[in-house]
Coordinates of C-alpha atoms and ligand atoms in Angstrom, one line a residue:
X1 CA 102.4 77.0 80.2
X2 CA 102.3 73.2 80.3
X3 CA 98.5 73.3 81.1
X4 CA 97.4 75.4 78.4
X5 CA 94.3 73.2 77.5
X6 CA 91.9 72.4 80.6
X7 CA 89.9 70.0 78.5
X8 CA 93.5 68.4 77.8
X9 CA 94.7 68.7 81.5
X10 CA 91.6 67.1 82.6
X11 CA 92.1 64.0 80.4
X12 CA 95.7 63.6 81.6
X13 CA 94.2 64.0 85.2
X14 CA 91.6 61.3 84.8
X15 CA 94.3 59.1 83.1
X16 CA 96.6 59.6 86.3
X17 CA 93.6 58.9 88.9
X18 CA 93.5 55.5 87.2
X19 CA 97.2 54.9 87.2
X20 CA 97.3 56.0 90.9
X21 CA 94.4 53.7 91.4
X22 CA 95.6 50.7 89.5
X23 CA 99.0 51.0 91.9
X24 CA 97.1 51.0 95.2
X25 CA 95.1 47.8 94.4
X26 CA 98.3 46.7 93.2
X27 CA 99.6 47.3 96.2
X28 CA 96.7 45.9 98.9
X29 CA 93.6 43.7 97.5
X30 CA 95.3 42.6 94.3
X31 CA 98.3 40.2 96.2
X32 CA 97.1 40.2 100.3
X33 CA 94.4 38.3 101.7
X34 CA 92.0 40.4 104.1
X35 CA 94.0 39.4 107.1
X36 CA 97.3 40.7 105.4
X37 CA 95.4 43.9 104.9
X38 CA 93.9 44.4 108.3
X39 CA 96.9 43.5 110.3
X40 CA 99.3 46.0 111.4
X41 CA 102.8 44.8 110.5
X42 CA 104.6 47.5 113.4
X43 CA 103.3 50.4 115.3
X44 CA 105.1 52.5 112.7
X45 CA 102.5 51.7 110.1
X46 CA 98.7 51.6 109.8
X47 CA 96.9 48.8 108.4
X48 CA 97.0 48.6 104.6
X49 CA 93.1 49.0 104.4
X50 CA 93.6 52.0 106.1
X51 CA 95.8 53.9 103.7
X52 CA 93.3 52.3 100.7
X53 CA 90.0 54.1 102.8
X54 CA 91.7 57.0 103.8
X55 CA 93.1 57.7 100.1
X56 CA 89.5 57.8 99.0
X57 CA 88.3 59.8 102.1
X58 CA 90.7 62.4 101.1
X59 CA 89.9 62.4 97.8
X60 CA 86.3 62.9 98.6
X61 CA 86.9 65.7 100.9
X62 CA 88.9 67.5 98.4
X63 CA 87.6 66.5 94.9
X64 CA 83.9 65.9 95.7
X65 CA 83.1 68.5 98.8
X66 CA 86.0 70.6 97.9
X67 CA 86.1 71.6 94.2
X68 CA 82.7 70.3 93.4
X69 CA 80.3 71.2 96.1
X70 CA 79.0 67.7 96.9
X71 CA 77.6 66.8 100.1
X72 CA 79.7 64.4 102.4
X73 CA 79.2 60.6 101.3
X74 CA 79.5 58.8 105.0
X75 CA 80.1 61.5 107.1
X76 CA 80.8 59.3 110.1
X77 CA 84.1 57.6 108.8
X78 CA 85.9 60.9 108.2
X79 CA 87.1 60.7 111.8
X80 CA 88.2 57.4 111.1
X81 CA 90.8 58.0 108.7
X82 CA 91.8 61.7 109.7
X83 CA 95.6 60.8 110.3
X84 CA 95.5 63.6 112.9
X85 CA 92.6 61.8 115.0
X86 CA 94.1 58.6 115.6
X87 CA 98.1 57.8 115.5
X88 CA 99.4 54.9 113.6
X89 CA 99.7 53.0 116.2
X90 CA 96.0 53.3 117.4
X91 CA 94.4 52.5 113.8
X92 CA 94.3 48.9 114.2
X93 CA 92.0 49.0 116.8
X94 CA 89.3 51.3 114.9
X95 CA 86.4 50.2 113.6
X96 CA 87.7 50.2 109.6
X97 CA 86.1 50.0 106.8
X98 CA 86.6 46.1 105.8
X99 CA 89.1 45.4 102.7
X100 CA 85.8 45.1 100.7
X101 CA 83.5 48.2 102.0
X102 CA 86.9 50.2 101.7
X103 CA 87.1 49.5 97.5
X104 CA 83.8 49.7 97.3
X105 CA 84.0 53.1 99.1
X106 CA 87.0 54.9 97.4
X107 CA 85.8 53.5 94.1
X108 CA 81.9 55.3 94.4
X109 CA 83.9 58.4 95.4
X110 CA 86.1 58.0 92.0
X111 CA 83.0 57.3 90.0
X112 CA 81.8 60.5 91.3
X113 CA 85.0 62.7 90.9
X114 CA 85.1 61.2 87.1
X115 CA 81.2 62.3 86.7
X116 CA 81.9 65.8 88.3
X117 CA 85.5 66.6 86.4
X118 CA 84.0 68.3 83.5
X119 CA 81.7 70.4 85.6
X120 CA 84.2 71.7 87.9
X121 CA 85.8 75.2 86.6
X122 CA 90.0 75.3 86.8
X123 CA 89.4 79.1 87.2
X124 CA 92.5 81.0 87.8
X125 CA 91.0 83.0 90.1
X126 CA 90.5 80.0 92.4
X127 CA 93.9 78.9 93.1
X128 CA 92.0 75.5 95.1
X129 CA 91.5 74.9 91.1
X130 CA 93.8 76.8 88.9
X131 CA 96.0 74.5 86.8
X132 CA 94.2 71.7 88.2
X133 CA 96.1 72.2 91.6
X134 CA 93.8 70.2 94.2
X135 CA 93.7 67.2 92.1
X136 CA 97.0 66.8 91.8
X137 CA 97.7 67.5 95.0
X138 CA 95.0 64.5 95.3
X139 CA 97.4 62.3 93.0
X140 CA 100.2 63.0 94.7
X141 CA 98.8 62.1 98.2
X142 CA 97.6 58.9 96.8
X143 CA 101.4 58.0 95.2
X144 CA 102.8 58.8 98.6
X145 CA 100.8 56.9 100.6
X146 CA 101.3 53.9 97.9
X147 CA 105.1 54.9 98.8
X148 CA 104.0 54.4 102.7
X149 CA 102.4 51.1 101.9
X150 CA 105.5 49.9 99.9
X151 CA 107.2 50.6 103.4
X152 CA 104.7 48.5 105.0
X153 CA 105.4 45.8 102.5
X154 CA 109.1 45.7 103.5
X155 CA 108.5 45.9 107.3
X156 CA 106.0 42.7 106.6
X157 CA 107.1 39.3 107.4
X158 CA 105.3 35.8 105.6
X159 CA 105.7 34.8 102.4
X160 CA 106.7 37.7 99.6
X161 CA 103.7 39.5 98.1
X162 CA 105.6 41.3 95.7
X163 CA 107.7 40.8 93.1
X164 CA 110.9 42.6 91.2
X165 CA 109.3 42.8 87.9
X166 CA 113.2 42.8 86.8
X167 CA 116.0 40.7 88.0
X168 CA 118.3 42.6 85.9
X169 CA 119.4 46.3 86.5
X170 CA 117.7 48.5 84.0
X171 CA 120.9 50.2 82.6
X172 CA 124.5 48.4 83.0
X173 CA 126.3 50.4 85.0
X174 CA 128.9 53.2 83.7
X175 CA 132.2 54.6 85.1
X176 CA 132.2 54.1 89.0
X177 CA 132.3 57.8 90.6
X178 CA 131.4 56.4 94.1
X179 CA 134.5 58.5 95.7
X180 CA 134.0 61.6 93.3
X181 CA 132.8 65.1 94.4
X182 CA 132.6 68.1 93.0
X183 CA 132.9 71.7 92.9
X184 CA 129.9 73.8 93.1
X185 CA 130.9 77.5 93.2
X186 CA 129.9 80.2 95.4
X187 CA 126.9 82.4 94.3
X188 CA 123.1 82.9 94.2
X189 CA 120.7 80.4 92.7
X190 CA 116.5 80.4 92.7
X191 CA 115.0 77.5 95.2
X192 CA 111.8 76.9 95.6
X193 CA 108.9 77.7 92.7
X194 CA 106.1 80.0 92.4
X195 CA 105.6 78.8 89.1
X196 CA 105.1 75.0 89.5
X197 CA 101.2 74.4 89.6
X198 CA 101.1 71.3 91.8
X199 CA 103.8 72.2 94.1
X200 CA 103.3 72.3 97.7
X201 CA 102.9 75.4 99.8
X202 CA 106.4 74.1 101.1
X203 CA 107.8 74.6 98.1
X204 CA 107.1 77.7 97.5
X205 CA 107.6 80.4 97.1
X206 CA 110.9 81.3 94.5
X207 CA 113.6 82.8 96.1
X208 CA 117.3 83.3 96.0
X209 CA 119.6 81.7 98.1
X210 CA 123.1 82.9 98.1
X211 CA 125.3 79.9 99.0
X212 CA 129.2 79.8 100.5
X213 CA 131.3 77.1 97.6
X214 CA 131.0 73.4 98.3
X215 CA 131.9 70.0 97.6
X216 CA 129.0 67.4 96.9
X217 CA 129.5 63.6 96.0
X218 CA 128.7 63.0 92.4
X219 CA 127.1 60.2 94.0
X220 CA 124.9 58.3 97.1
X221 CA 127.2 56.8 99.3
X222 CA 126.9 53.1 98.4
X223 CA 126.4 49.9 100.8
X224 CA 130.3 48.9 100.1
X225 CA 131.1 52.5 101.7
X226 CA 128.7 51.8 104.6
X227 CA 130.1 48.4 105.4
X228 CA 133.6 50.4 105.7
X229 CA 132.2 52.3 107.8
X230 CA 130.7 49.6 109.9
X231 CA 133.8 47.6 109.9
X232 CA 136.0 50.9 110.8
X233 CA 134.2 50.5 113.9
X234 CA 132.2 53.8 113.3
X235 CA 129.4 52.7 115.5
X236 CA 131.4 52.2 118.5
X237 CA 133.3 55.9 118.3
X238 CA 131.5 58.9 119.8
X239 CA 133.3 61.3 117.8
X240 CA 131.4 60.5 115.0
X241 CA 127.7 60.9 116.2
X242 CA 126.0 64.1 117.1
X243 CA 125.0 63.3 120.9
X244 CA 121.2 62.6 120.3
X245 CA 122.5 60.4 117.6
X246 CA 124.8 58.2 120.4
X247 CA 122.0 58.4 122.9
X248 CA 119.8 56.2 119.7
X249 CA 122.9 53.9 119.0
X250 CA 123.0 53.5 122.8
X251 CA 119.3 52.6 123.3
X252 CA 118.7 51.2 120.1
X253 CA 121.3 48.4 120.2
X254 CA 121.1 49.1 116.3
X255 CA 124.5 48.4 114.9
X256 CA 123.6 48.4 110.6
X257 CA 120.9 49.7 108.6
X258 CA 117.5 48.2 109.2
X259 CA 117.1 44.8 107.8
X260 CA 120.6 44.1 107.6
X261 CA 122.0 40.7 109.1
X262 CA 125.4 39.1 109.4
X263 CA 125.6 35.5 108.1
X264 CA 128.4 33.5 107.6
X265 CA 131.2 36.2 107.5
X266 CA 128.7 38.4 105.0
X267 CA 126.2 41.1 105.4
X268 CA 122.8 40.3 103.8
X269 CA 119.5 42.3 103.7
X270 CA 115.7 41.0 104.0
X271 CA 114.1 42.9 101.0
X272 CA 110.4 42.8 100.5
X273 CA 110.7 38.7 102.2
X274 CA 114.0 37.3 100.6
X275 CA 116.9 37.3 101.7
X276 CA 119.9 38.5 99.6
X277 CA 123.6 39.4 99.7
X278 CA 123.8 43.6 100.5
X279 CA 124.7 45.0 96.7
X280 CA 127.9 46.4 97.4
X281 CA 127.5 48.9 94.6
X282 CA 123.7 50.1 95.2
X283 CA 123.1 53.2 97.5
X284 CA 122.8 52.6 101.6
X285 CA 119.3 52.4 102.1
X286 CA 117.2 52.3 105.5
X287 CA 119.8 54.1 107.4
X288 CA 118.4 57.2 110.0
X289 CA 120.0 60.5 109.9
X290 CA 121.6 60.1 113.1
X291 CA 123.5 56.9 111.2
X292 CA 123.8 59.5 108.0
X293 CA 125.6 62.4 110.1
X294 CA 128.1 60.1 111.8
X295 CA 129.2 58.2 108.4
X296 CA 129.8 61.6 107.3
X297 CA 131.6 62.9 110.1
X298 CA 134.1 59.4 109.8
X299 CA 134.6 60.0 105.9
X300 CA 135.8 64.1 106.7
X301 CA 133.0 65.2 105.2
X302 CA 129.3 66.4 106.3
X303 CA 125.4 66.2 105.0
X304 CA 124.6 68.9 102.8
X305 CA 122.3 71.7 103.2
X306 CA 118.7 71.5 101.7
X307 CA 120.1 74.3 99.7
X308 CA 123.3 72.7 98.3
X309 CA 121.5 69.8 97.6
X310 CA 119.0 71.5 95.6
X311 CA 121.4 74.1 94.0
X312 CA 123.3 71.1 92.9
X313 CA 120.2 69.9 91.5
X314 CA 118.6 72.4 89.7
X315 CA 120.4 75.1 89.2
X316 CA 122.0 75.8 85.3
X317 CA 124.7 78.3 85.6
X318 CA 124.5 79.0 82.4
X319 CA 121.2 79.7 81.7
X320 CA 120.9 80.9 85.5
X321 CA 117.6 79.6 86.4
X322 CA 116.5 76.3 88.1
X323 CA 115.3 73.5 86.4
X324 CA 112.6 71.5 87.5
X325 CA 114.8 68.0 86.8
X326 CA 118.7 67.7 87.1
X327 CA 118.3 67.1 83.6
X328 CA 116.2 69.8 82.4
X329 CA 112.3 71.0 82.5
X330 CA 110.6 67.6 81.4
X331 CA 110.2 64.2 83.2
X332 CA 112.1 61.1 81.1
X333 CA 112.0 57.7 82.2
X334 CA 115.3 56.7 81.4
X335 CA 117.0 59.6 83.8
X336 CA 116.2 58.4 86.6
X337 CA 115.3 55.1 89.1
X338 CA 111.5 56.3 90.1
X339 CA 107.9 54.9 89.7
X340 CA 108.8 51.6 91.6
X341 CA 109.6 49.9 87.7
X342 CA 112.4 47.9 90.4
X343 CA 112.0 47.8 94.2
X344 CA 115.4 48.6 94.9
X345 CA 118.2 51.0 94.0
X346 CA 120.4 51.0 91.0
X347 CA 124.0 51.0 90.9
X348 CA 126.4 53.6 91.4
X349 CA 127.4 54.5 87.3
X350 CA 123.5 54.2 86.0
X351 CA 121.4 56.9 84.9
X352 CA 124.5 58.9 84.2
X353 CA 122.4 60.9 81.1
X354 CA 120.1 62.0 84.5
X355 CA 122.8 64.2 86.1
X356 CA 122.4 68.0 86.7
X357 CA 124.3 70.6 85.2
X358 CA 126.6 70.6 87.5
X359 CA 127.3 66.5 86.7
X360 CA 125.9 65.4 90.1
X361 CA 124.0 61.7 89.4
X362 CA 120.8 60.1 90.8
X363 CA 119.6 63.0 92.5
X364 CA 116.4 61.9 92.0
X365 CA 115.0 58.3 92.5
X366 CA 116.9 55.6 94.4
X367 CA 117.1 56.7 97.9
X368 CA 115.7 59.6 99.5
X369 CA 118.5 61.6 100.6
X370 CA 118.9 63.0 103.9
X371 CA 120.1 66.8 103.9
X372 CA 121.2 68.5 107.9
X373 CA 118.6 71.0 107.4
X374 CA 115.2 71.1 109.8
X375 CA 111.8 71.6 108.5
X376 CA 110.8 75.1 108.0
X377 CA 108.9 77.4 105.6
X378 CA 110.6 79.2 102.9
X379 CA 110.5 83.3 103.0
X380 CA 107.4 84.4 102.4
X381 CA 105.6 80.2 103.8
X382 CA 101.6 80.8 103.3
X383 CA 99.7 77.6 104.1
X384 CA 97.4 75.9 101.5
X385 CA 95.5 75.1 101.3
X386 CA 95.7 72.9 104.7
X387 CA 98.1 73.7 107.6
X388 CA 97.9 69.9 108.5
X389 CA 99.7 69.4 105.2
X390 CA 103.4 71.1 105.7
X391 CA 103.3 73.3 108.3
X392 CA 102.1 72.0 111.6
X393 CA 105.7 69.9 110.7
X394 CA 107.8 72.9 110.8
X395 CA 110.2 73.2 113.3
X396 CA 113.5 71.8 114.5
X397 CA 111.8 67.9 115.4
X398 CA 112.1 67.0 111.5
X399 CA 114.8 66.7 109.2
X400 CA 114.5 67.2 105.1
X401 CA 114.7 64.8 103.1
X402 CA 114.9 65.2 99.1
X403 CA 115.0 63.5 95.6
X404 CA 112.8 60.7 96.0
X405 CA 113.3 56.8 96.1
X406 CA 112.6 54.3 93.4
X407 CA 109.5 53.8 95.3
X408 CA 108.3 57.4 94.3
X409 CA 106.2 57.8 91.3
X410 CA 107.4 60.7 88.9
X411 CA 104.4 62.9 89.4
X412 CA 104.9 62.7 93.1
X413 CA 108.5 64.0 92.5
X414 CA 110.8 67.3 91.2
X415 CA 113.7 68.8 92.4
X416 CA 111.8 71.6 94.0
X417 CA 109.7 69.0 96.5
X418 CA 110.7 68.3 100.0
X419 CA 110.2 65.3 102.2
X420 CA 110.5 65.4 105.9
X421 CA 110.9 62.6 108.8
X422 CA 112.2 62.0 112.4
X423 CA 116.0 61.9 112.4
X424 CA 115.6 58.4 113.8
X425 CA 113.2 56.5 111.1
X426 CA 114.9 54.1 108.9
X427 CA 112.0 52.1 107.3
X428 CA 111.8 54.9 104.7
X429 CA 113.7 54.2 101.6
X430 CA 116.4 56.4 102.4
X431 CA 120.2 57.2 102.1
X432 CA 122.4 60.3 101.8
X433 CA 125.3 61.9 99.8
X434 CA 128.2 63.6 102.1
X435 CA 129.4 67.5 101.1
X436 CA 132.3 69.0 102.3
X437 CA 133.7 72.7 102.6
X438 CA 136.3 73.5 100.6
X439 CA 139.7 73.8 102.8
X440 CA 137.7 71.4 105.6
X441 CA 139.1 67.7 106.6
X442 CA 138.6 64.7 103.5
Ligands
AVJ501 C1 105.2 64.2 102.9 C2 105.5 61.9 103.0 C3 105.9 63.3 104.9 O1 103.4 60.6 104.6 O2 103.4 61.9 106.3 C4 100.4 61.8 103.4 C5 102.7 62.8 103.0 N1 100.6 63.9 104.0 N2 99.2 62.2 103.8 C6 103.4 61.7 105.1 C7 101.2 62.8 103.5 C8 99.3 63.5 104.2 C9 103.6 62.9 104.2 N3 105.0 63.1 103.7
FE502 FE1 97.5 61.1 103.9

């Protein structure tokens, strides 16, 4: 078991609170002035001081009333930053916490939760506790909403607040497979976990899915790809967009993935408040499914299941069991374009050493990648520990989206975990890879 130790597990957890912590204010009152944090950059986001307050409010509901018995701290702003109280839209006009009173607030809370760790029991009994479960699901909730906020970031206008730490890719990159697919073969392989101890109710639990041979690109479809797509005249030909999808490009008026601009005879792309030339060899990003399913249906192919995406992902056929990385069982930094170390995507040919069993690249990091699948519950779905969490989603209004971004932080992340969204949202770092049924069009 990779938790063995609980007086080892708790250390690592107190070092991750701290990294989480140290990326939030890195994120909000390290580089924006109160006004920057307070403002609410589109009715798609909330105000950066809210995600800072409601980080801590959750981690006080779960950490300090939760697993330690405490008493609520300020009972009258947990209304305030329950997401299910107030839409996003609406949370400018609460009465917030100010940038100030919010740090002060989610840093008594973490004081607290430090103070209380050793006390608290990670009895297996309790599965709230066991493994350390509800404060790494408090981790996680913090990295996603620093995800969320790095969204915010790129919806902002004004002078840039954050830099690429690097100019230069991370790896040079290898042998272009941007055309390349291949073969997965038909047959049963294990999706999901039961065995994962921070994994989401969603994810759970382990079962076998028996799926049909397919095709799946080695890699994300790129932005040179998507420009031939746009130039092809894709969004101006029904045939390729499912009719929900036209009835958006009709009312939308959106012609290119958000932030994309021509100017002078070139596409460029406003990233986090430059301007650049679009990276013809870096993944599509900020594209909606709808604009996913049609490029697909133009290049012959299709989206992949949530299944064939993961199968292609984790499964060894080998050894015949999933692994919890393309790569194998434990997280390494140089497999993969996570933890926000750039804030864009690499090129198609890097992090070939990160590919899955089956040779499939970048599954994770880079883009979020939309599958055709809805929302649901696996065989066997039980919520916890909160329905509000996964399943109040379920249901055909969401589409899946997997494999994380480099915006997403490695804890927050495995080939198991499932992301969700409207098929219409595009200021989530996302793109897609095409599949394709053997003996179908391409
Ligand atoms: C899993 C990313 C869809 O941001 O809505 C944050 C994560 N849940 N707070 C979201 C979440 C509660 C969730 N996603
Ligand atoms: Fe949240």
């Amino acid at each position: 078991a990779p938790f063995a130790d609980e007086a080892a597990l708790k250390e690592l957890i107190a070092d991750e609170l701290g990294v989480v912590r140290d990326r939030s204010f890195g994120l909000t009152t390290d580089v924006l002035a109160e006004d920057d944090l307070t403002a609410q950059v589109s009715p798609l986001m909330s105000p950066l001081v809210w995600d800072l307050a409601h980080v801590g409010n959750y981690e006080e509901l779960w950490l300090l009333r939760q697993a330690s018995g405490q008493d609520a701290m300020r009972p009258e702003i947990d209304d305030l930053y329950d997401a299910f109280e107030h839409p996003r839209a609406e949370r400018p006009t609460l009465p917030l916490l100010s940038p100030d009173e919010a740090r002060t607030y989610i840093g008594t809370v973490r004081s607290k939760v430090l103070d209380s760790l050793s006390s608290v029991r990670f009895d297996t009994a309790n599965p709230l506790t066991s493994g350390g479960f509800v404060y790494g699901m408090v981790v996680q909730h913090e990295h996603m909403h620093d995800e969320t906020m790095l969204a915010t970031h790129q919806l902002r206008r004004g002078s840039p607040a954050l830099l690429d730490p690097r100019a230069e890719p991370l790896q040079k990159p290898g042998r272009g497979s941007g055309g390349d697919e291949v073969l997965i073969e038909a047959g049963p392989f294990q999706m999901g976990t039961s065995d994962d101890p921070w994994a989401y109710d969603n994810e759970r639990p382990v079962h076998i899915v028996d799926l049909p041979a397919y095709y799946i690109d080695v890699e994300p479809v790129t932005n040179a790809s998507y420009i031939a797509f746009i130039e092809a005249g894709g969004y101006d030909d029904p045939r390729w967009w499912d009719p929900a999808g036209w009835e958006w490009r009709n009312s939308s008026g959106k012609r290119a993935p958000a932030f994309w601009e021509r100017e002078g005879g070139q596409w460029v792309r406003r990233r986090f408040g430059r301007t650049e030339p679009v990276p013809p060899g870096q993944p599509v990003q900020h594209v909606c499914w709808y604009e996913a399913d049609a490029y697909a249906r133009w290049a012959g192919k299709r989206l992949p299941t949530e299944a064939e995406w993961e199968k292609a992902a984790r499964w060894d056929p080998d050894t015949e069991r999933s692994r919890r990385f393309p790569w194998g069982d434990v997280y390494e930094e140089a497999r993969a374009n996570l933890g926000q170390r750039t804030l864009h995507p690499s090129e198609t040919g890097s992090y070939a050493s990160g590919a899955s069993a089956y040779g499939v690249r970048r599954l994770l990091g880079d883009v979020w990648e939309w599958t055709s699948s809805d929302f649901h519950g696996y065989p066997g779905f039980r919520s916890f520990p909160y329905k509000e969490y996964s399943e109040v989603f379920f249901g055909p209004d969401y589409k899946v989206l997997r494999g994380g971004s480099w915006a997403t932080h490695p804890l927050a992340i495995r080939g198991s975990f499932r992301n969700w969204d409207y098929p219409i949202r595009r200021q989530i770092f996302s793109g897609f890879r095409c599949a394709r049924t053997p003996g179908e069009a391409c």
